[in-house]
Amino acid sequence: DTGVSQNPRHKITKRGQNVTFRCDPISEHNRLYWYRQTLGQGPEFLTYFQNEAQLEKSRLLSDRFSAERPKGSFSTLEIQRTEQGDSAMYLCASRRESYNSPLHFGNGTRLTVT
Amino acid sequence: DAKTTQPNSMESNEEEPVHLPCNHSTISGTDYIHWYRQLPSQGPEYVIHGLTSNVNNRMASLAIAEDRKSSTLILHRATLRDAAVYYCILRGDSNYQLIWGAGTKLIIKP
């Protein structure tokens, strides 16, 4: 497998701008997850897709955040009106259908909001 | 999902075994214990998982206490490339929301 790919690797934006990140999962994986990670902390769950359906969304997730997975392939995460507190590493992971299949993570997109 | 407790950091010498502990006193009967590790500037990487019995794979071994309230990840012969943050997490019926703590930063001394 070619692994989970995330683009861009780094993004610097000014407060108030919108940003969009892309995740290409491993091709046969139908489950896709987005996490956010700040320095010194573990990943924090944001949202989860099974194929194209968004099944779970963190209650802590602001409505400025939206994610899509059209056709159940790649996914995008958009943040509108960015704030300095959005600065973090955004991680995407995918896995197979079976119950305990492990998560495969990409190397993330590091967002810096100035 | 139940929470886990791990030491903030541990040090070990290269080529020696490493035992990384994890406490999960509120684990439920259906929770699997998963371990991931994260190297600098990379996403987390799956290491191993288990339910009740000890498990071995090419990367590590997982020893699970009889009452399942704790577990230990064992790296049999640490190398400098094993320096990473190691996360112990529980996976239950929910779909991988998973509560990730801050993990254990493993430092390997040459």
PDB file of C-alpha atoms in Angstrom:
ATOM      1  CA  ASP A   1       0.000   0.000   0.000  1.00  0.00           C
ATOM      2  CA  THR A   2       1.140   3.543  -0.669  1.00  0.00           C
ATOM      3  CA  GLY A   3       0.130   4.906   2.705  1.00  0.00           C
ATOM      4  CA  VAL A   4      -2.095   7.792   3.725  1.00  0.00           C
ATOM      5  CA  SER A   5      -1.171  11.024   1.983  1.00  0.00           C
ATOM      6  CA  GLN A   6      -1.898  14.500   3.329  1.00  0.00           C
ATOM      7  CA  ASN A   7      -1.478  17.824   1.573  1.00  0.00           C
ATOM      8  CA  PRO A   8      -0.145  20.345   2.126  1.00  0.00           C
ATOM      9  CA  ARG A   9       2.442  19.384   4.778  1.00  0.00           C
ATOM     10  CA  HIS A  10       2.562  22.941   6.088  1.00  0.00           C
ATOM     11  CA  LYS A  11       0.155  25.850   5.856  1.00  0.00           C
ATOM     12  CA  ILE A  12       0.630  29.362   7.202  1.00  0.00           C
ATOM     13  CA  THR A  13      -2.393  31.607   7.084  1.00  0.00           C
ATOM     14  CA  LYS A  14      -3.591  34.858   8.548  1.00  0.00           C
ATOM     15  CA  ARG A  15      -6.332  34.957  11.133  1.00  0.00           C
ATOM     16  CA  GLY A  16      -9.732  35.129   9.508  1.00  0.00           C
ATOM     17  CA  GLN A  17      -8.762  33.292   6.320  1.00  0.00           C
ATOM     18  CA  ASN A  18     -10.237  29.967   5.247  1.00  0.00           C
ATOM     19  CA  VAL A  19      -8.037  26.917   4.750  1.00  0.00           C
ATOM     20  CA  THR A  20      -8.632  23.483   3.254  1.00  0.00           C
ATOM     21  CA  PHE A  21      -6.608  20.326   3.767  1.00  0.00           C
ATOM     22  CA  ARG A  22      -6.742  17.144   1.731  1.00  0.00           C
ATOM     23  CA  CYS A  23      -6.343  13.510   2.766  1.00  0.00           C
ATOM     24  CA  ASP A  24      -5.942  10.566   0.401  1.00  0.00           C
ATOM     25  CA  PRO A  25      -6.473   7.334   2.367  1.00  0.00           C
ATOM     26  CA  ILE A  26      -5.204   3.880   1.515  1.00  0.00           C
ATOM     27  CA  SER A  27      -7.371   2.869  -1.424  1.00  0.00           C
ATOM     28  CA  GLU A  28      -9.181  -0.144   0.041  1.00  0.00           C
ATOM     29  CA  HIS A  29      -9.876   1.528   3.400  1.00  0.00           C
ATOM     30  CA  ASN A  30     -13.474   2.616   3.807  1.00  0.00           C
ATOM     31  CA  ARG A  31     -13.074   4.238   7.233  1.00  0.00           C
ATOM     32  CA  LEU A  32     -11.449   7.681   7.456  1.00  0.00           C
ATOM     33  CA  TYR A  33     -10.708   9.806  10.530  1.00  0.00           C
ATOM     34  CA  TRP A  34      -9.531  13.341  11.194  1.00  0.00           C
ATOM     35  CA  TYR A  35      -7.622  14.238  14.352  1.00  0.00           C
ATOM     36  CA  ARG A  36      -5.992  17.399  15.655  1.00  0.00           C
ATOM     37  CA  GLN A  37      -2.788  17.370  17.683  1.00  0.00           C
ATOM     38  CA  THR A  38      -1.135  20.189  19.611  1.00  0.00           C
ATOM     39  CA  LEU A  39       2.399  20.147  20.954  1.00  0.00           C
ATOM     40  CA  GLY A  40       2.947  17.658  23.742  1.00  0.00           C
ATOM     41  CA  GLN A  41      -0.537  16.170  23.498  1.00  0.00           C
ATOM     42  CA  GLY A  42      -1.993  13.076  21.934  1.00  0.00           C
ATOM     43  CA  PRO A  43      -4.289  13.277  18.916  1.00  0.00           C
ATOM     44  CA  GLU A  44      -7.801  14.627  19.540  1.00  0.00           C
ATOM     45  CA  PHE A  45     -10.651  13.103  17.546  1.00  0.00           C
ATOM     46  CA  LEU A  46     -12.484  15.488  15.198  1.00  0.00           C
ATOM     47  CA  THR A  47     -14.655  13.446  12.861  1.00  0.00           C
ATOM     48  CA  TYR A  48     -15.095  10.046  11.195  1.00  0.00           C
ATOM     49  CA  PHE A  49     -16.393   8.769   7.835  1.00  0.00           C
ATOM     50  CA  GLN A  50     -17.571   5.380   6.713  1.00  0.00           C
ATOM     51  CA  ASN A  51     -17.329   5.598   2.936  1.00  0.00           C
ATOM     52  CA  GLU A  52     -18.915   8.963   2.064  1.00  0.00           C
ATOM     53  CA  ALA A  53     -21.078   9.158   5.189  1.00  0.00           C
ATOM     54  CA  GLN A  54     -19.891  11.316   8.071  1.00  0.00           C
ATOM     55  CA  LEU A  55     -20.935   9.209  11.060  1.00  0.00           C
ATOM     56  CA  GLU A  56     -19.341  10.917  14.040  1.00  0.00           C
ATOM     57  CA  LYS A  57     -18.332  14.435  14.875  1.00  0.00           C
ATOM     58  CA  SER A  58     -16.695  15.611  18.087  1.00  0.00           C
ATOM     59  CA  ARG A  59     -18.976  17.709  20.263  1.00  0.00           C
ATOM     60  CA  LEU A  60     -16.006  19.996  20.800  1.00  0.00           C
ATOM     61  CA  LEU A  61     -15.735  20.717  17.094  1.00  0.00           C
ATOM     62  CA  SER A  62     -16.582  24.297  16.190  1.00  0.00           C
ATOM     63  CA  ASP A  63     -19.063  24.896  13.375  1.00  0.00           C
ATOM     64  CA  ARG A  64     -16.223  26.673  11.563  1.00  0.00           C
ATOM     65  CA  PHE A  65     -14.890  23.178  10.812  1.00  0.00           C
ATOM     66  CA  SER A  66     -16.385  21.069   8.048  1.00  0.00           C
ATOM     67  CA  ALA A  67     -15.274  17.852   6.433  1.00  0.00           C
ATOM     68  CA  GLU A  68     -16.348  16.013   3.334  1.00  0.00           C
ATOM     69  CA  ARG A  69     -15.567  12.734   1.656  1.00  0.00           C
ATOM     70  CA  PRO A  70     -17.212  12.791  -1.748  1.00  0.00           C
ATOM     71  CA  LYS A  71     -17.541   9.363  -3.371  1.00  0.00           C
ATOM     72  CA  GLY A  72     -15.900   7.763  -0.357  1.00  0.00           C
ATOM     73  CA  SER A  73     -12.390   8.363  -1.609  1.00  0.00           C
ATOM     74  CA  PHE A  74     -10.308  11.383  -0.600  1.00  0.00           C
ATOM     75  CA  SER A  75     -11.451  13.725   2.154  1.00  0.00           C
ATOM     76  CA  THR A  76     -11.133  17.453   2.763  1.00  0.00           C
ATOM     77  CA  LEU A  77     -11.170  19.352   6.039  1.00  0.00           C
ATOM     78  CA  GLU A  78     -12.025  23.047   5.823  1.00  0.00           C
ATOM     79  CA  ILE A  79     -11.597  25.607   8.570  1.00  0.00           C
ATOM     80  CA  GLN A  80     -13.398  28.889   8.044  1.00  0.00           C
ATOM     81  CA  ARG A  81     -12.416  32.190   9.657  1.00  0.00           C
ATOM     82  CA  THR A  82      -9.296  30.703  11.210  1.00  0.00           C
ATOM     83  CA  GLU A  83      -8.252  31.695  14.717  1.00  0.00           C
ATOM     84  CA  GLN A  84      -4.851  31.477  16.367  1.00  0.00           C
ATOM     85  CA  GLY A  85      -6.159  28.640  18.531  1.00  0.00           C
ATOM     86  CA  ASP A  86      -6.602  26.546  15.393  1.00  0.00           C
ATOM     87  CA  SER A  87      -2.820  26.283  15.039  1.00  0.00           C
ATOM     88  CA  ALA A  88      -2.066  22.582  15.318  1.00  0.00           C
ATOM     89  CA  MET A  89      -1.135  19.456  13.396  1.00  0.00           C
ATOM     90  CA  TYR A  90      -4.133  17.986  11.547  1.00  0.00           C
ATOM     91  CA  LEU A  91      -3.856  14.235  11.114  1.00  0.00           C
ATOM     92  CA  CYS A  92      -5.825  11.957   8.844  1.00  0.00           C
ATOM     93  CA  ALA A  93      -6.068   8.197   9.363  1.00  0.00           C
ATOM     94  CA  SER A  94      -7.785   5.370   7.537  1.00  0.00           C
ATOM     95  CA  ARG A  95      -8.508   1.718   8.229  1.00  0.00           C
ATOM     96  CA  ARG A  96     -10.214  -1.337   6.823  1.00  0.00           C
ATOM     97  CA  GLU A  97     -13.753  -2.405   7.636  1.00  0.00           C
ATOM     98  CA  SER A  98     -12.906  -5.162  10.126  1.00  0.00           C
ATOM     99  CA  TYR A  99     -13.480  -4.364  13.783  1.00  0.00           C
ATOM    100  CA  ASN A 100      -9.950  -4.190  15.140  1.00  0.00           C
ATOM    101  CA  SER A 101      -8.075  -3.208  12.033  1.00  0.00           C
ATOM    102  CA  PRO A 102      -5.409  -0.657  12.984  1.00  0.00           C
ATOM    103  CA  LEU A 103      -5.414   2.988  12.032  1.00  0.00           C
ATOM    104  CA  HIS A 104      -2.933   4.079   9.375  1.00  0.00           C
ATOM    105  CA  PHE A 105      -1.989   7.725   9.794  1.00  0.00           C
ATOM    106  CA  GLY A 106      -0.655  10.256   7.363  1.00  0.00           C
ATOM    107  CA  ASN A 107       2.147  12.604   8.384  1.00  0.00           C
ATOM    108  CA  GLY A 108      -0.252  15.455   8.924  1.00  0.00           C
ATOM    109  CA  THR A 109      -0.714  19.062   7.867  1.00  0.00           C
ATOM    110  CA  ARG A 110       0.813  21.599  10.231  1.00  0.00           C
ATOM    111  CA  LEU A 111      -1.303  24.750  10.370  1.00  0.00           C
ATOM    112  CA  THR A 112       0.058  28.025  11.705  1.00  0.00           C
ATOM    113  CA  VAL A 113      -2.387  30.904  12.083  1.00  0.00           C
ATOM    114  CA  THR A 114      -0.699  34.292  12.460  1.00  0.00           C
TER     115      THR A 114
ATOM    116  CA  ASP B   1     -13.907   5.026  25.918  1.00  0.00           C
ATOM    117  CA  ALA B   2     -12.003   4.560  29.147  1.00  0.00           C
ATOM    118  CA  LYS B   3      -8.821   6.499  29.896  1.00  0.00           C
ATOM    119  CA  THR B   4      -5.284   5.262  30.363  1.00  0.00           C
ATOM    120  CA  THR B   5      -2.377   6.477  32.493  1.00  0.00           C
ATOM    121  CA  GLN B   6       1.233   6.356  31.354  1.00  0.00           C
ATOM    122  CA  PRO B   7       4.496   7.835  32.674  1.00  0.00           C
ATOM    123  CA  ASN B   8       5.464  11.070  30.939  1.00  0.00           C
ATOM    124  CA  SER B   9       8.893   9.822  29.945  1.00  0.00           C
ATOM    125  CA  MET B  10      11.305   6.916  30.258  1.00  0.00           C
ATOM    126  CA  GLU B  11      14.940   6.400  29.411  1.00  0.00           C
ATOM    127  CA  SER B  12      16.655   3.235  28.300  1.00  0.00           C
ATOM    128  CA  ASN B  13      19.982   2.179  26.930  1.00  0.00           C
ATOM    129  CA  GLU B  14      20.391   1.037  23.368  1.00  0.00           C
ATOM    130  CA  GLU B  15      20.197  -2.728  22.820  1.00  0.00           C
ATOM    131  CA  GLU B  16      18.496  -3.302  26.177  1.00  0.00           C
ATOM    132  CA  PRO B  17      14.853  -4.343  26.696  1.00  0.00           C
ATOM    133  CA  VAL B  18      12.305  -1.637  27.449  1.00  0.00           C
ATOM    134  CA  HIS B  19       9.106  -2.104  29.433  1.00  0.00           C
ATOM    135  CA  LEU B  20       6.538   0.636  28.944  1.00  0.00           C
ATOM    136  CA  PRO B  21       3.685   0.480  31.497  1.00  0.00           C
ATOM    137  CA  CYS B  22       0.068   1.536  31.065  1.00  0.00           C
ATOM    138  CA  ASN B  23      -2.704   1.610  33.661  1.00  0.00           C
ATOM    139  CA  HIS B  24      -6.326   1.298  32.611  1.00  0.00           C
ATOM    140  CA  SER B  25      -8.236   0.552  35.791  1.00  0.00           C
ATOM    141  CA  THR B  26     -11.654   1.417  34.270  1.00  0.00           C
ATOM    142  CA  ILE B  27     -11.282  -0.913  31.289  1.00  0.00           C
ATOM    143  CA  SER B  28     -14.460  -2.738  30.301  1.00  0.00           C
ATOM    144  CA  GLY B  29     -14.711  -6.358  29.269  1.00  0.00           C
ATOM    145  CA  THR B  30     -14.915  -5.550  25.561  1.00  0.00           C
ATOM    146  CA  ASP B  31     -12.127  -2.943  25.406  1.00  0.00           C
ATOM    147  CA  TYR B  32      -9.087  -3.875  23.375  1.00  0.00           C
ATOM    148  CA  ILE B  33      -5.714  -2.413  24.393  1.00  0.00           C
ATOM    149  CA  HIS B  34      -3.933  -0.743  21.488  1.00  0.00           C
ATOM    150  CA  TRP B  35      -0.433   0.717  21.317  1.00  0.00           C
ATOM    151  CA  TYR B  36       0.772   3.257  18.808  1.00  0.00           C
ATOM    152  CA  ARG B  37       4.008   5.183  18.606  1.00  0.00           C
ATOM    153  CA  GLN B  38       4.833   8.529  17.065  1.00  0.00           C
ATOM    154  CA  LEU B  39       8.257   9.431  15.781  1.00  0.00           C
ATOM    155  CA  PRO B  40       9.160  13.123  15.489  1.00  0.00           C
ATOM    156  CA  SER B  41       7.399  14.909  12.614  1.00  0.00           C
ATOM    157  CA  GLN B  42       5.378  11.829  11.688  1.00  0.00           C
ATOM    158  CA  GLY B  43       1.873  10.565  12.286  1.00  0.00           C
ATOM    159  CA  PRO B  44       1.285   7.799  14.829  1.00  0.00           C
ATOM    160  CA  GLU B  45       2.172   4.252  13.803  1.00  0.00           C
ATOM    161  CA  TYR B  46       0.361   1.106  14.967  1.00  0.00           C
ATOM    162  CA  VAL B  47       2.465  -1.174  17.156  1.00  0.00           C
ATOM    163  CA  ILE B  48       0.297  -3.922  18.628  1.00  0.00           C
ATOM    164  CA  HIS B  49      -3.058  -4.688  20.248  1.00  0.00           C
ATOM    165  CA  GLY B  50      -4.598  -7.339  22.489  1.00  0.00           C
ATOM    166  CA  LEU B  51      -7.641  -8.246  24.566  1.00  0.00           C
ATOM    167  CA  THR B  52      -6.674 -10.739  27.283  1.00  0.00           C
ATOM    168  CA  SER B  53      -3.759 -12.886  26.204  1.00  0.00           C
ATOM    169  CA  ASN B  54      -0.209 -11.717  25.728  1.00  0.00           C
ATOM    170  CA  VAL B  55       0.585 -10.884  22.119  1.00  0.00           C
ATOM    171  CA  ASN B  56       3.778 -10.850  20.076  1.00  0.00           C
ATOM    172  CA  ASN B  57       4.605  -9.396  16.683  1.00  0.00           C
ATOM    173  CA  ARG B  58       7.728  -8.357  14.851  1.00  0.00           C
ATOM    174  CA  MET B  59       7.791  -4.952  16.531  1.00  0.00           C
ATOM    175  CA  ALA B  60       7.024  -5.720  20.177  1.00  0.00           C
ATOM    176  CA  SER B  61       5.266  -7.834  22.782  1.00  0.00           C
ATOM    177  CA  LEU B  62       2.219  -6.886  24.815  1.00  0.00           C
ATOM    178  CA  ALA B  63       1.824  -8.302  28.302  1.00  0.00           C
ATOM    179  CA  ILE B  64      -1.667  -7.895  29.786  1.00  0.00           C
ATOM    180  CA  ALA B  65      -2.313  -8.293  33.500  1.00  0.00           C
ATOM    181  CA  GLU B  66      -4.729 -11.000  34.546  1.00  0.00           C
ATOM    182  CA  ASP B  67      -7.271  -8.420  35.806  1.00  0.00           C
ATOM    183  CA  ARG B  68      -6.675  -6.365  32.642  1.00  0.00           C
ATOM    184  CA  LYS B  69      -6.231  -3.185  34.636  1.00  0.00           C
ATOM    185  CA  SER B  70      -2.722  -2.707  33.360  1.00  0.00           C
ATOM    186  CA  SER B  71      -0.519  -3.719  30.457  1.00  0.00           C
ATOM    187  CA  THR B  72       3.116  -3.450  29.432  1.00  0.00           C
ATOM    188  CA  LEU B  73       4.588  -2.915  26.000  1.00  0.00           C
ATOM    189  CA  ILE B  74       7.915  -4.688  25.691  1.00  0.00           C
ATOM    190  CA  LEU B  75      10.567  -3.732  23.169  1.00  0.00           C
ATOM    191  CA  HIS B  76      13.001  -6.615  23.349  1.00  0.00           C
ATOM    192  CA  ARG B  77      16.086  -4.798  22.154  1.00  0.00           C
ATOM    193  CA  ALA B  78      15.739  -1.050  21.835  1.00  0.00           C
ATOM    194  CA  THR B  79      17.465   0.832  19.041  1.00  0.00           C
ATOM    195  CA  LEU B  80      17.868   4.556  18.521  1.00  0.00           C
ATOM    196  CA  ARG B  81      15.036   4.344  15.977  1.00  0.00           C
ATOM    197  CA  ASP B  82      12.656   3.316  18.767  1.00  0.00           C
ATOM    198  CA  ALA B  83      12.900   6.774  20.329  1.00  0.00           C
ATOM    199  CA  ALA B  84       9.320   8.035  20.071  1.00  0.00           C
ATOM    200  CA  VAL B  85       6.190   8.860  22.028  1.00  0.00           C
ATOM    201  CA  TYR B  86       4.281   5.672  22.836  1.00  0.00           C
ATOM    202  CA  TYR B  87       0.510   5.816  23.296  1.00  0.00           C
ATOM    203  CA  CYS B  88      -1.600   3.210  25.079  1.00  0.00           C
ATOM    204  CA  ILE B  89      -5.302   3.547  24.211  1.00  0.00           C
ATOM    205  CA  LEU B  90      -8.436   1.513  24.699  1.00  0.00           C
ATOM    206  CA  ARG B  91     -10.778   0.672  21.880  1.00  0.00           C
ATOM    207  CA  GLY B  92     -14.293  -0.326  22.838  1.00  0.00           C
ATOM    208  CA  ASP B  93     -17.539  -0.355  20.978  1.00  0.00           C
ATOM    209  CA  SER B  94     -17.237   3.211  19.739  1.00  0.00           C
ATOM    210  CA  ASN B  95     -15.712   3.863  16.404  1.00  0.00           C
ATOM    211  CA  TYR B  96     -12.185   4.921  17.182  1.00  0.00           C
ATOM    212  CA  GLN B  97     -12.908   8.263  18.804  1.00  0.00           C
ATOM    213  CA  LEU B  98     -10.317   6.899  21.189  1.00  0.00           C
ATOM    214  CA  ILE B  99      -9.121   9.035  24.032  1.00  0.00           C
ATOM    215  CA  TRP B 100      -5.423   9.609  23.541  1.00  0.00           C
ATOM    216  CA  GLY B 101      -3.407  10.750  26.539  1.00  0.00           C
ATOM    217  CA  ALA B 102      -0.039  12.479  26.256  1.00  0.00           C
ATOM    218  CA  GLY B 103       1.785   9.131  25.991  1.00  0.00           C
ATOM    219  CA  THR B 104       5.264   8.175  27.187  1.00  0.00           C
ATOM    220  CA  LYS B 105       8.265   9.795  25.581  1.00  0.00           C
ATOM    221  CA  LEU B 106      10.901   7.074  25.250  1.00  0.00           C
ATOM    222  CA  ILE B 107      14.485   8.287  25.184  1.00  0.00           C
ATOM    223  CA  ILE B 108      17.145   5.830  24.025  1.00  0.00           C
ATOM    224  CA  LYS B 109      20.697   6.473  25.122  1.00  0.00           C
ATOM    225  CA  PRO B 110      23.493   5.187  22.877  1.00  0.00           C
TER     226      PRO B 110
END
